[in-house]
Short mmCIF file of N, CA and C in Angstrom, two decimals:
data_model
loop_
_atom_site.label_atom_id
_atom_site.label_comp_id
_atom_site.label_asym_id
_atom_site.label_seq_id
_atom_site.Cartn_x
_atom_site.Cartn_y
_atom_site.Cartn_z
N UNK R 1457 125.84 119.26 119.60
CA UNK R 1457 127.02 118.84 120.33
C UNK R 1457 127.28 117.34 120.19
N UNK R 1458 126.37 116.82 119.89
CA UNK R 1458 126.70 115.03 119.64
C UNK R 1458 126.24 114.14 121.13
N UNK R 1459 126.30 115.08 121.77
CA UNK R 1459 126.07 114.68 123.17
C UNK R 1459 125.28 113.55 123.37
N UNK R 1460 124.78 112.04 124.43
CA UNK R 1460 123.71 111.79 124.27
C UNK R 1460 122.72 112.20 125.50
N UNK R 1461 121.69 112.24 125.96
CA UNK R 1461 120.83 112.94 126.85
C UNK R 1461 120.32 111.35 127.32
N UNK R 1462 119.50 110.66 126.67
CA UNK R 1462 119.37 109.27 126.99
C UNK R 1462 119.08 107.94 126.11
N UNK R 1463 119.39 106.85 127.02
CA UNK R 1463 119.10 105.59 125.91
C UNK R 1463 118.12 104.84 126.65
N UNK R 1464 117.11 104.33 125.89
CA UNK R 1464 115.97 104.04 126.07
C UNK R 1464 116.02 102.48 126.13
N UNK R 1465 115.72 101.69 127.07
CA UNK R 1465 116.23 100.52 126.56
C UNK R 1465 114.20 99.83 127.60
N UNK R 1466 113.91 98.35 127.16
CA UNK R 1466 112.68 97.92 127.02
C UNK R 1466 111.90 97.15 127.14
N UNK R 1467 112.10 97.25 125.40
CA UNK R 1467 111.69 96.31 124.26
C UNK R 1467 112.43 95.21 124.46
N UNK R 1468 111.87 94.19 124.49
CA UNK R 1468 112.51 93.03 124.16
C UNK R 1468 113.20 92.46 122.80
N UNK R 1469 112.43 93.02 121.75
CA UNK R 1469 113.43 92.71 120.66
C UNK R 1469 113.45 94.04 120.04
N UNK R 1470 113.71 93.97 118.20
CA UNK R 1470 114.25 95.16 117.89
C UNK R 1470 112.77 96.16 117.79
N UNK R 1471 113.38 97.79 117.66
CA UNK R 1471 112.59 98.64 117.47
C UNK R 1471 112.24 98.91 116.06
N UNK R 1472 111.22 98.70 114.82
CA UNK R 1472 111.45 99.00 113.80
C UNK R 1472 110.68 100.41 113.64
N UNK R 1473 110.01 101.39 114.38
CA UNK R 1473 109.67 102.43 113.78
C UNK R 1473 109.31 103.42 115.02
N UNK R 1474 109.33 104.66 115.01
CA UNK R 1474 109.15 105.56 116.08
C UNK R 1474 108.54 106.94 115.32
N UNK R 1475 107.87 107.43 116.31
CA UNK R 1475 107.16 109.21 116.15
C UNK R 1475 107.85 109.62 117.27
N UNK R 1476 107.25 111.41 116.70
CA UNK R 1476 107.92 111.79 118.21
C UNK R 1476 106.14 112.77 118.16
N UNK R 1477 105.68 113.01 119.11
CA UNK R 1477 104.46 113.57 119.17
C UNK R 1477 104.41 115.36 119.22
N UNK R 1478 103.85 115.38 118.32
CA UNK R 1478 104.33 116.65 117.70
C UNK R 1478 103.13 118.14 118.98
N UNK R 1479 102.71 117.90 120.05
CA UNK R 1479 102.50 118.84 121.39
C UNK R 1479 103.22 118.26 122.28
N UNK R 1480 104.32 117.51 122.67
CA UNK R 1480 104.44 116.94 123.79
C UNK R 1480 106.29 116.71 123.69
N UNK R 1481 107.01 115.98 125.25
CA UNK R 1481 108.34 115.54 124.22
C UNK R 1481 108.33 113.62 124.60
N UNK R 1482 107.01 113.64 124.04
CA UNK R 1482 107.15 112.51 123.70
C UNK R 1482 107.36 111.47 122.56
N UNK R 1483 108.19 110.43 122.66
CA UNK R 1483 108.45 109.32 121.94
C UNK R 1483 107.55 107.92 121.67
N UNK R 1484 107.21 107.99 120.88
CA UNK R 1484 106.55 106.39 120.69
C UNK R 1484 108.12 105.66 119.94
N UNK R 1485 107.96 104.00 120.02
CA UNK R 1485 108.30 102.90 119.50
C UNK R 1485 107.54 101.92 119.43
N UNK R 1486 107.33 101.31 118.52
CA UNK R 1486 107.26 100.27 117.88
C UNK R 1486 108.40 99.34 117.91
N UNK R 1487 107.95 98.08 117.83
CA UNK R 1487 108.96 96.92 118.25
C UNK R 1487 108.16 95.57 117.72
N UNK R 1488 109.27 94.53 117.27
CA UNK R 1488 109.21 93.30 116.52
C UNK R 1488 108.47 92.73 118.01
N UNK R 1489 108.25 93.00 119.29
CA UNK R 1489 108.12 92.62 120.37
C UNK R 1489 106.08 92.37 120.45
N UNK R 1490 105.97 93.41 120.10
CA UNK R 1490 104.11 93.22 119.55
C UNK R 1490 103.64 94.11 120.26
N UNK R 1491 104.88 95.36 120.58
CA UNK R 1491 104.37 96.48 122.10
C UNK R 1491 104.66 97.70 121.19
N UNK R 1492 104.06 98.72 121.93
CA UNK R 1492 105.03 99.92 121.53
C UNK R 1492 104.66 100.71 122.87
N UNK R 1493 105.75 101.90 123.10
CA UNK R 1493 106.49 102.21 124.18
C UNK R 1493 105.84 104.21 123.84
N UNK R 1494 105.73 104.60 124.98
CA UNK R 1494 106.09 106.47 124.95
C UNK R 1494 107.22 106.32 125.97
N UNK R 1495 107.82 107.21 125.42
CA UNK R 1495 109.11 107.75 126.30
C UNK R 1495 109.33 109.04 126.79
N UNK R 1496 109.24 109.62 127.93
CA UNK R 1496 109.18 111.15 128.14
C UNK R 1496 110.68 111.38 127.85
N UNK R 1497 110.79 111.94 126.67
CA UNK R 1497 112.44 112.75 126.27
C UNK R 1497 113.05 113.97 127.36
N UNK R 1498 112.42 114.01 127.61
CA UNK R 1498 113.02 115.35 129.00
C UNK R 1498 113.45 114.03 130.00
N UNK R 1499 112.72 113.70 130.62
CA UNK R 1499 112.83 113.15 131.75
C UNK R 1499 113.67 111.50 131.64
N UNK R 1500 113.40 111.08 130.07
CA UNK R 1500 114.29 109.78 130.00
C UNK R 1500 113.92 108.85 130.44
N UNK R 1501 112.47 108.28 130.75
CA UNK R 1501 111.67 106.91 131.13
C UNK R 1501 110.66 106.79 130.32
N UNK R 1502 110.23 105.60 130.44
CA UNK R 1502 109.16 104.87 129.78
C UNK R 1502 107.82 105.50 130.87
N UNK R 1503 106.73 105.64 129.93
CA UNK R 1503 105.74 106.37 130.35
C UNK R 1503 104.50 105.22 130.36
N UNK R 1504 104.65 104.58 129.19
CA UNK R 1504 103.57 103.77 129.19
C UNK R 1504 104.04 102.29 128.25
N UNK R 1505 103.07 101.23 128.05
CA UNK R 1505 103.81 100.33 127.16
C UNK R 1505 102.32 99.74 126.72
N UNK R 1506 102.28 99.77 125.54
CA UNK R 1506 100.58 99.66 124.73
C UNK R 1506 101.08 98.04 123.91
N UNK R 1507 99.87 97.31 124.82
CA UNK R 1507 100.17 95.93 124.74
C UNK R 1507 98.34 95.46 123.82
N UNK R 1508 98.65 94.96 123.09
CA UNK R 1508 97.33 94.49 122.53
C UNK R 1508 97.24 93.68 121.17
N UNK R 1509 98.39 94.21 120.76
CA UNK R 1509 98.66 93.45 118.56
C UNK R 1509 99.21 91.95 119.35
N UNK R 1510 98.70 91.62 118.33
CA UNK R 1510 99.81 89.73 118.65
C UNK R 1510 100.72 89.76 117.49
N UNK R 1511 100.72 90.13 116.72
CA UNK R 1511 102.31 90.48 116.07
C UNK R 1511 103.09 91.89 116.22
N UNK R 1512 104.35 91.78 115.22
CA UNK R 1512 104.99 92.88 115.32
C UNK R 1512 104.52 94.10 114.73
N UNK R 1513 104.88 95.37 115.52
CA UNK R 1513 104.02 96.25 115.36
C UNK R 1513 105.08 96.98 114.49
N UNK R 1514 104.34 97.75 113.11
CA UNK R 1514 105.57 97.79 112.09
C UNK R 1514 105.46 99.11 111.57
N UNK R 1515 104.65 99.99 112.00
CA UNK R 1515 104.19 101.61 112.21
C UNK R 1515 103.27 102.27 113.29
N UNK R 1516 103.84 103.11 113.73
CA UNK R 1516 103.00 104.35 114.55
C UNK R 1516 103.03 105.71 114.28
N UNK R 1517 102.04 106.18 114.80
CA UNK R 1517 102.25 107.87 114.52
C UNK R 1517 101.02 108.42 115.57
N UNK R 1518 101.39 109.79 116.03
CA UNK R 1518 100.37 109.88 116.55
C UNK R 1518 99.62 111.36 116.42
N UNK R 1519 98.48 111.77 116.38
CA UNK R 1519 97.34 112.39 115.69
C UNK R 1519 98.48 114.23 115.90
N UNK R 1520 97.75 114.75 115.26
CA UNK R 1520 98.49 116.22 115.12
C UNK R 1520 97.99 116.81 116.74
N UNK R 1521 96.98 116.34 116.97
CA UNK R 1521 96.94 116.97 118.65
C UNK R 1521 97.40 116.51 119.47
N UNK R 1522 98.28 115.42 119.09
CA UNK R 1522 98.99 114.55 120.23
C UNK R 1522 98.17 113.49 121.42
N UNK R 1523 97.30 113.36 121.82
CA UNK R 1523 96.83 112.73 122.74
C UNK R 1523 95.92 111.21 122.13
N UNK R 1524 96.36 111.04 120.96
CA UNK R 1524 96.04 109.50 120.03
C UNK R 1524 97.32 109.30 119.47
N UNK R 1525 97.43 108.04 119.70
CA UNK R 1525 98.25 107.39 118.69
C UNK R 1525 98.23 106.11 118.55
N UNK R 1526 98.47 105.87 116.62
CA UNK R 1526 97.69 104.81 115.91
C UNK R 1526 99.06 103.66 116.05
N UNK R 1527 98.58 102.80 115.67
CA UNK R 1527 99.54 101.18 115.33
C UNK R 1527 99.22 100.42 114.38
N UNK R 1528 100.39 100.11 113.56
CA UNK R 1528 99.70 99.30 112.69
C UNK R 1528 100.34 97.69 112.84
N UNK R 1529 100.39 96.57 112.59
CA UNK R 1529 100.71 95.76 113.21
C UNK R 1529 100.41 94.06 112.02
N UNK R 1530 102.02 93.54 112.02
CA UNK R 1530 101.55 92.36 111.06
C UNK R 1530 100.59 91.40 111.62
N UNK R 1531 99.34 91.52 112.55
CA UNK R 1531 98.58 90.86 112.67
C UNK R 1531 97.43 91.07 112.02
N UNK R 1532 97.52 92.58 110.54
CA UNK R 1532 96.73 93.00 110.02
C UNK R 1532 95.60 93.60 110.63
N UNK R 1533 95.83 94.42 112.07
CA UNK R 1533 95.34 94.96 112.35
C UNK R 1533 95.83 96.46 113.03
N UNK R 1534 94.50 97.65 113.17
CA UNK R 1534 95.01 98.99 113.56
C UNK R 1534 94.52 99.40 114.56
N UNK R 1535 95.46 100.03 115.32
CA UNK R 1535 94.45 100.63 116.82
C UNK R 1535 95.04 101.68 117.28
N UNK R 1536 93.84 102.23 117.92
CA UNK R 1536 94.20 103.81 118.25
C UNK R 1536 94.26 103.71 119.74
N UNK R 1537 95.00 104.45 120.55
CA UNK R 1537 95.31 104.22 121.90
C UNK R 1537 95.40 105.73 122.32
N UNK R 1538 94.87 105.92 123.82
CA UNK R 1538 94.91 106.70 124.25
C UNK R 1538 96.28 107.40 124.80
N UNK R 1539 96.42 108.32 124.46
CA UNK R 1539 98.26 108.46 124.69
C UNK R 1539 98.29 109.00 126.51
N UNK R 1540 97.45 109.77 126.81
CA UNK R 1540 97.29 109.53 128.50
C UNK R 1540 97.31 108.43 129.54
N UNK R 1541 96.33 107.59 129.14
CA UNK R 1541 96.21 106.38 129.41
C UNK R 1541 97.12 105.31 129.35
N UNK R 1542 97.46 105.43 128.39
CA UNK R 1542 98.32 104.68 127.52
C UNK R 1542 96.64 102.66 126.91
N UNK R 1543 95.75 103.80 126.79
CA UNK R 1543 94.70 102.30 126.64
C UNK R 1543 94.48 101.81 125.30
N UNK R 1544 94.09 100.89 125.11
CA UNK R 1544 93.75 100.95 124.03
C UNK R 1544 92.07 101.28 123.89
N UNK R 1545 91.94 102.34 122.71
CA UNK R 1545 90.67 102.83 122.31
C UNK R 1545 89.85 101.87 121.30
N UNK R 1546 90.55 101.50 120.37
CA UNK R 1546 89.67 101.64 119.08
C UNK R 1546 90.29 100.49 118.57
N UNK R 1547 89.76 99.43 118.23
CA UNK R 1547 90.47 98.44 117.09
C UNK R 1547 89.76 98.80 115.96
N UNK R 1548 90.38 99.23 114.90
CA UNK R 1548 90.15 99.79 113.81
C UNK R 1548 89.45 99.00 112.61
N UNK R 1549 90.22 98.75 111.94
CA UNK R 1549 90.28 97.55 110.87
C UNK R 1549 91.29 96.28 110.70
N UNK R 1550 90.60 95.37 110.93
CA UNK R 1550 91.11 94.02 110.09
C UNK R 1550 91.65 93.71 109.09
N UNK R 1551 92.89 94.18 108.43
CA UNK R 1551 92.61 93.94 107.07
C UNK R 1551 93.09 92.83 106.43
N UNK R 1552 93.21 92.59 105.21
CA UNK R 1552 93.59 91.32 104.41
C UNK R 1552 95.27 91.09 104.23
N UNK R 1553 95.72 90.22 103.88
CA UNK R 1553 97.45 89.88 104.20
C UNK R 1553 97.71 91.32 102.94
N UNK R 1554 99.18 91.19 103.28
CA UNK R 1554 100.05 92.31 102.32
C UNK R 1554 99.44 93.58 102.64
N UNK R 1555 98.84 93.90 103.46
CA UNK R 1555 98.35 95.90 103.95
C UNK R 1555 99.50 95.92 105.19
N UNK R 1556 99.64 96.96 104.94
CA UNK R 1556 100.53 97.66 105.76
C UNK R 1556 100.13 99.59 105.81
N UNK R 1557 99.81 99.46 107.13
CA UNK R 1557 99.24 100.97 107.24
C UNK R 1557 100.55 101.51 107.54
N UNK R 1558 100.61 102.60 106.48
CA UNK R 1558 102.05 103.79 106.99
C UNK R 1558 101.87 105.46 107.51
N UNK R 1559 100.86 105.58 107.44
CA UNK R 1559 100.50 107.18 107.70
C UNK R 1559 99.22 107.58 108.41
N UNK R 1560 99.19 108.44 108.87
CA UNK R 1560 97.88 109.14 109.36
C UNK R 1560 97.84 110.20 109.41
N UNK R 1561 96.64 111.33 108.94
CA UNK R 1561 96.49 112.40 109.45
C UNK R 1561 95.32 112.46 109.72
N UNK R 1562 94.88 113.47 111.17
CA UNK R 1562 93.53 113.13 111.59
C UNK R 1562 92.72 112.42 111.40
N UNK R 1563 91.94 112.12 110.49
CA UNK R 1563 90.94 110.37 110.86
C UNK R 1563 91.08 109.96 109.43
N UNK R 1564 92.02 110.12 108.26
CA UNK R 1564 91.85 109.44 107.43
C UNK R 1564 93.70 108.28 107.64
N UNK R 1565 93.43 107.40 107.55
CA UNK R 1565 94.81 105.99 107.33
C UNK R 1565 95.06 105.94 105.64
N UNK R 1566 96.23 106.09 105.81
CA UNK R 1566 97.21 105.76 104.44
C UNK R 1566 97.54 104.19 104.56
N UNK R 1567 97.35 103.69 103.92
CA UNK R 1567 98.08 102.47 103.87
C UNK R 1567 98.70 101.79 102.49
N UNK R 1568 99.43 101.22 102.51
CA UNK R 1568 99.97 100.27 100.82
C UNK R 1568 98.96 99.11 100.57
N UNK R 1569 99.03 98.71 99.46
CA UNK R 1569 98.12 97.53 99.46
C UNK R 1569 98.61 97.18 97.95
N UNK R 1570 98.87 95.97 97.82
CA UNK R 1570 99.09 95.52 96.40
C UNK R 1570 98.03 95.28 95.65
N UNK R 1571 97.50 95.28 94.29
CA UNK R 1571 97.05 95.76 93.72
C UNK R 1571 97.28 95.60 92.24
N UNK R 1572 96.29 94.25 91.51
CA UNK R 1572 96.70 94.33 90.01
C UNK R 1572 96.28 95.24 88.96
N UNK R 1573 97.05 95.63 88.09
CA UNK R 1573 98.33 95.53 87.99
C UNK R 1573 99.74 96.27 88.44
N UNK R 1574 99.18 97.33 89.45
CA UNK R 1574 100.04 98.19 89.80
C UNK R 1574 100.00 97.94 91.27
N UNK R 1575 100.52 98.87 92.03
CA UNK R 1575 100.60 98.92 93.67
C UNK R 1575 99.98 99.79 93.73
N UNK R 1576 99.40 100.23 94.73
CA UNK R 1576 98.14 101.28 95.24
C UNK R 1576 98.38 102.16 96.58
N UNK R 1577 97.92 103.24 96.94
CA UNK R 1577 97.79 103.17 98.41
C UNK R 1577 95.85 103.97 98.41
N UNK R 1578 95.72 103.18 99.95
CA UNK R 1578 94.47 102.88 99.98
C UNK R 1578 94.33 103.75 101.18
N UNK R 1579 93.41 104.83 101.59
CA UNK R 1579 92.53 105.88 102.19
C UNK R 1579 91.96 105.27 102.69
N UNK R 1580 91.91 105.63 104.13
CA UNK R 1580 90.83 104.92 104.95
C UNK R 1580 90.43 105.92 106.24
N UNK R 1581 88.89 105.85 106.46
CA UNK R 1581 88.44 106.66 107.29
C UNK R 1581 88.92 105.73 108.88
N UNK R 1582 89.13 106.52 109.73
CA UNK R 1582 89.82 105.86 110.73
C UNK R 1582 88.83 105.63 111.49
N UNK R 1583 87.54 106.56 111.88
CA UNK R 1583 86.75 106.09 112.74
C UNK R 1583 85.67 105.22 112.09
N UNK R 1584 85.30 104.84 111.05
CA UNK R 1584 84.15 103.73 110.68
C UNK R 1584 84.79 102.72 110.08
N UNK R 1585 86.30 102.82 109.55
CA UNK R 1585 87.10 101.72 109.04
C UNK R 1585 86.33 101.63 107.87
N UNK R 1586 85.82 102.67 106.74
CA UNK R 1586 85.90 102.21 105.82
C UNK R 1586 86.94 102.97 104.41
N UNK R 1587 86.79 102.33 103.76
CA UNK R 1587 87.55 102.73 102.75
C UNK R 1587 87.48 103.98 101.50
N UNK R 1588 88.18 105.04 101.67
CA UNK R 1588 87.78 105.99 101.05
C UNK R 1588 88.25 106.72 99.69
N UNK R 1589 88.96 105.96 98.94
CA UNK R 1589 90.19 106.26 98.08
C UNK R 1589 90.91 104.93 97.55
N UNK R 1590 91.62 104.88 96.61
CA UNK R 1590 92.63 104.36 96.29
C UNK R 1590 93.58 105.34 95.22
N UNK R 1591 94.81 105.46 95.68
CA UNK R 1591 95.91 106.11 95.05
C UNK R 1591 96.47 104.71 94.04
N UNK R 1592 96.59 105.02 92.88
CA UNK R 1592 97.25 104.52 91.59
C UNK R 1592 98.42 104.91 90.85
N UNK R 1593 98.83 104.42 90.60
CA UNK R 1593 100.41 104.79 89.29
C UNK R 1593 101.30 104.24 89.36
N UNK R 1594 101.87 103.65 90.81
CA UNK R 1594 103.15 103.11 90.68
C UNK R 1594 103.37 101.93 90.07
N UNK R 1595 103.85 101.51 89.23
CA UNK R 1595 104.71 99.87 88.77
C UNK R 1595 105.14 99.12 89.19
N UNK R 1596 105.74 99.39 90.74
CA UNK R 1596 106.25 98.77 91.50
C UNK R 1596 105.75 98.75 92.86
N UNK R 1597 106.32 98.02 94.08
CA UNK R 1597 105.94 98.09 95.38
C UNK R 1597 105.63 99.70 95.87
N UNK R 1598 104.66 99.98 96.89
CA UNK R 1598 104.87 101.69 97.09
C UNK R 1598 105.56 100.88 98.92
N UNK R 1599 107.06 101.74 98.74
CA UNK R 1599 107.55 101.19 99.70
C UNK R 1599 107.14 102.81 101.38
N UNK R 1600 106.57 103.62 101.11
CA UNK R 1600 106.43 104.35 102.20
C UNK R 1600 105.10 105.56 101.90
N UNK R 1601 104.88 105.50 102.87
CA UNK R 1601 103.46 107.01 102.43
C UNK R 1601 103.80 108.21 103.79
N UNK R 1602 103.68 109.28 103.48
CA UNK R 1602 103.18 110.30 104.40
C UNK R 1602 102.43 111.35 104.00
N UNK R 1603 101.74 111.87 105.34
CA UNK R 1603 101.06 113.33 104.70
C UNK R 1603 102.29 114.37 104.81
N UNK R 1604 101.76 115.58 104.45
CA UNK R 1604 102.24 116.86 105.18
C UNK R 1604 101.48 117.56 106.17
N UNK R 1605 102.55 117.84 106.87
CA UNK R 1605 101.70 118.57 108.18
C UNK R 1605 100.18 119.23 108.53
N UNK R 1606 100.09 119.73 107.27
CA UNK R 1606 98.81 120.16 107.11
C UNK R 1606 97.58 119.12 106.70
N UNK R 1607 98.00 118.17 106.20
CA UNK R 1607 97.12 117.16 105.49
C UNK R 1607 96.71 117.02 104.40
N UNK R 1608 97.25 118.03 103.58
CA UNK R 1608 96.54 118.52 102.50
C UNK R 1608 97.23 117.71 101.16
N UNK R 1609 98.46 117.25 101.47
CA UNK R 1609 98.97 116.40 100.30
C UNK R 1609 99.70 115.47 101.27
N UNK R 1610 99.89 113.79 100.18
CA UNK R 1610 100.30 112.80 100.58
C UNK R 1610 100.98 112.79 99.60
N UNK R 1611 102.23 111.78 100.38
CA UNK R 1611 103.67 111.64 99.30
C UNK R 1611 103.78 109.94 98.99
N UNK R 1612 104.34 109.23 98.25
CA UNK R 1612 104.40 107.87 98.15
C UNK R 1612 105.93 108.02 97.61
N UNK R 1613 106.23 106.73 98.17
CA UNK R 1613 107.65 106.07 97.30
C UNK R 1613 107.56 104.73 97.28
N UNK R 1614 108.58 104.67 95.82
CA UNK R 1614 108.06 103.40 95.41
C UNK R 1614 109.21 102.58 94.50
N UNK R 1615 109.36 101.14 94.65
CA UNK R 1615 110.62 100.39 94.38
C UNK R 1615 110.58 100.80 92.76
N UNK R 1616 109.52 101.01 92.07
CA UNK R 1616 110.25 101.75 90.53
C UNK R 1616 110.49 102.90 90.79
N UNK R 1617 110.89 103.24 91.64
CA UNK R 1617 112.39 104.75 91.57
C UNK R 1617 111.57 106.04 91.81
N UNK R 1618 109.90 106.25 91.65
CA UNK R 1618 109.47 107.20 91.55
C UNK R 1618 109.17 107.65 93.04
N UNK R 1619 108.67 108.62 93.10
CA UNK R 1619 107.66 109.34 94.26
C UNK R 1619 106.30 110.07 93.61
N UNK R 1620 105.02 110.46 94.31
CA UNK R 1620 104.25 110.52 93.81
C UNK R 1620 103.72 111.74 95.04
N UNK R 1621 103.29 112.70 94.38
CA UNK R 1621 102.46 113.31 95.45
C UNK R 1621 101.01 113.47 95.09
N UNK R 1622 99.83 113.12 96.31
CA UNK R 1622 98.81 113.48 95.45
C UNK R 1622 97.68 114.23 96.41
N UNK R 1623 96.89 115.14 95.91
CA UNK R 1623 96.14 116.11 96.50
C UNK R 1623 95.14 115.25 97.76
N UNK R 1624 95.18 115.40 98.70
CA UNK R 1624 94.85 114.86 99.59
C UNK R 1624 93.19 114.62 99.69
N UNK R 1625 92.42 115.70 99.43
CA UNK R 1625 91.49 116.17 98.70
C UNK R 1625 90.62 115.62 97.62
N UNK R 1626 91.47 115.95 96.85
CA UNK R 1626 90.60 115.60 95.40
C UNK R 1626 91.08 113.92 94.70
N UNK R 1627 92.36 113.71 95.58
CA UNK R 1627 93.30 112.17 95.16
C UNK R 1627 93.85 112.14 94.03
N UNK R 1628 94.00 113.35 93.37
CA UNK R 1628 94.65 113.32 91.93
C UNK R 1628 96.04 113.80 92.39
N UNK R 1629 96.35 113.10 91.54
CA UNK R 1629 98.22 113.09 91.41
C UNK R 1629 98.88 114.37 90.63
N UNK R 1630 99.31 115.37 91.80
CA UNK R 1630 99.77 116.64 91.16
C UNK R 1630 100.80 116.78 90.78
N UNK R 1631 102.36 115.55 91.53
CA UNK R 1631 103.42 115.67 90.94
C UNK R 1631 103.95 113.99 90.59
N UNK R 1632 104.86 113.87 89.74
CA UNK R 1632 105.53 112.47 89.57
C UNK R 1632 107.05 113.01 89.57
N UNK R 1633 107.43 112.55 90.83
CA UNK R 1633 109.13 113.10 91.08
C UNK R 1633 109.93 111.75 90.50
N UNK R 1634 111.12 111.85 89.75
CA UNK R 1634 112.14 111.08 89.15
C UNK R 1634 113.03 111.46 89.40
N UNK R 1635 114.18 110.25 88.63
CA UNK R 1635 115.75 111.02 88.90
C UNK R 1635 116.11 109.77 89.39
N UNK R 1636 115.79 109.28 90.41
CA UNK R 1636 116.19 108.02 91.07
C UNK R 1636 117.14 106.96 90.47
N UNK R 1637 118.55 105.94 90.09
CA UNK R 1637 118.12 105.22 89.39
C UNK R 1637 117.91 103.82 90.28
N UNK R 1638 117.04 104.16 91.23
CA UNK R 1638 116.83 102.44 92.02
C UNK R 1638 115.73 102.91 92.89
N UNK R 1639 115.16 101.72 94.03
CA UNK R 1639 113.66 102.10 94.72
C UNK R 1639 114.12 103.58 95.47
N UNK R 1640 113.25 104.15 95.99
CA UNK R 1640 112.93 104.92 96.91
C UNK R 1640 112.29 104.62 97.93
N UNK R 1641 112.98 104.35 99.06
CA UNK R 1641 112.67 103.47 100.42
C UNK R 1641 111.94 103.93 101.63
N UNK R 1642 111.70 105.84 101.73
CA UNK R 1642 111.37 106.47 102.15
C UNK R 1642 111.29 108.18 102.08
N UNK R 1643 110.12 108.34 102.21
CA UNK R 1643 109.25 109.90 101.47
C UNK R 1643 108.95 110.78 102.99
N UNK R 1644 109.51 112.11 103.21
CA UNK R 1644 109.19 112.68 103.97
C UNK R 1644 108.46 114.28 103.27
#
């Protein structure tokens, strides 16, 4: 119907990324603000507000059972928060400038990471923070990562035009999607 049900208002500055929690009707945001927000979608209020990154927080998502959800944050760091609570659990990993974590499924982190001579995305175990993988091929920036629902394959896109899917599993690259003629800015 087009209708709207509600507007969520907060954040002090802009929102750059949101989940919606896939048992619940809840909303996360992320915000240039250094917070991110749940929002009960039925009911139309702020539930909780997860304060802890000192920069802007520039991805979230939260676990397939719903009651975690991760942050990733240009202070180069990741944390897992209790979605009841709204606490913070877990400071994850530290990492080095240019990472940007974009994905999660259950305890392994997707993240980008540049990478000579190509761009990479880099596997990471979520509860010991170490590193378990690196994905290879692209030429250019990998501008987005996700899993699929199941976990079983991860997708990449990337400013040379391609997408990449690769076995979640084994980390080999089962498809190279084309066609594009410019980046690919985002992979669902």
């Amino acid at each position: 119907t087009g209708k709207c049900y509600h507007t969520f208002r907060g954040h002090s500055a802009e929102i750059v990324c949101l989940s919606f929690n896939p048992q619940s009707t809840l909303l996360a945001t992320g915000s240039m603000d250094t917070t991110a927000k749940l929002w009960d979608l039925e009911k139309g209020e702020e539930i909780a507000t997860l304060s802890g990154h000192s920069a802007e927080i520039i991805t979230l998502s939260f676990n397939t059972t719903g009651d975690r959800i991760i942050t990733g944050s240009f202070d180069h760091t990741v944390a897992v928060w209790d979605v009841g609570t709204g606490r913070e659990q877990n400071l994850l990993i530290k990492m080095p400038k240019n990472n940007d974590v974009v994905a999660k499924y259950g305890l392994i982190i997707a993240k980008k990471r540049a990478g000579a001579p190509c761009w990479c995305v880099q596997l990471w175990d979520a509860v010991t923070g170490t590193r378990r993988a690196t994905l290879a091929g692209h030429g250019k920036e990998v501008l987005d990562v996700c899993f699929d629902c199941a976990g079983q394959r991860l997708a990449t896109a990337s400013a040379d035009g391609s997408a990449r899917v690769y076995n979640a599993e084994t980390k080999q690259c089962i498809a190279t999607l084309e066609g594009h003629e410019d980046e690919i800015s985002k992979v669902s």
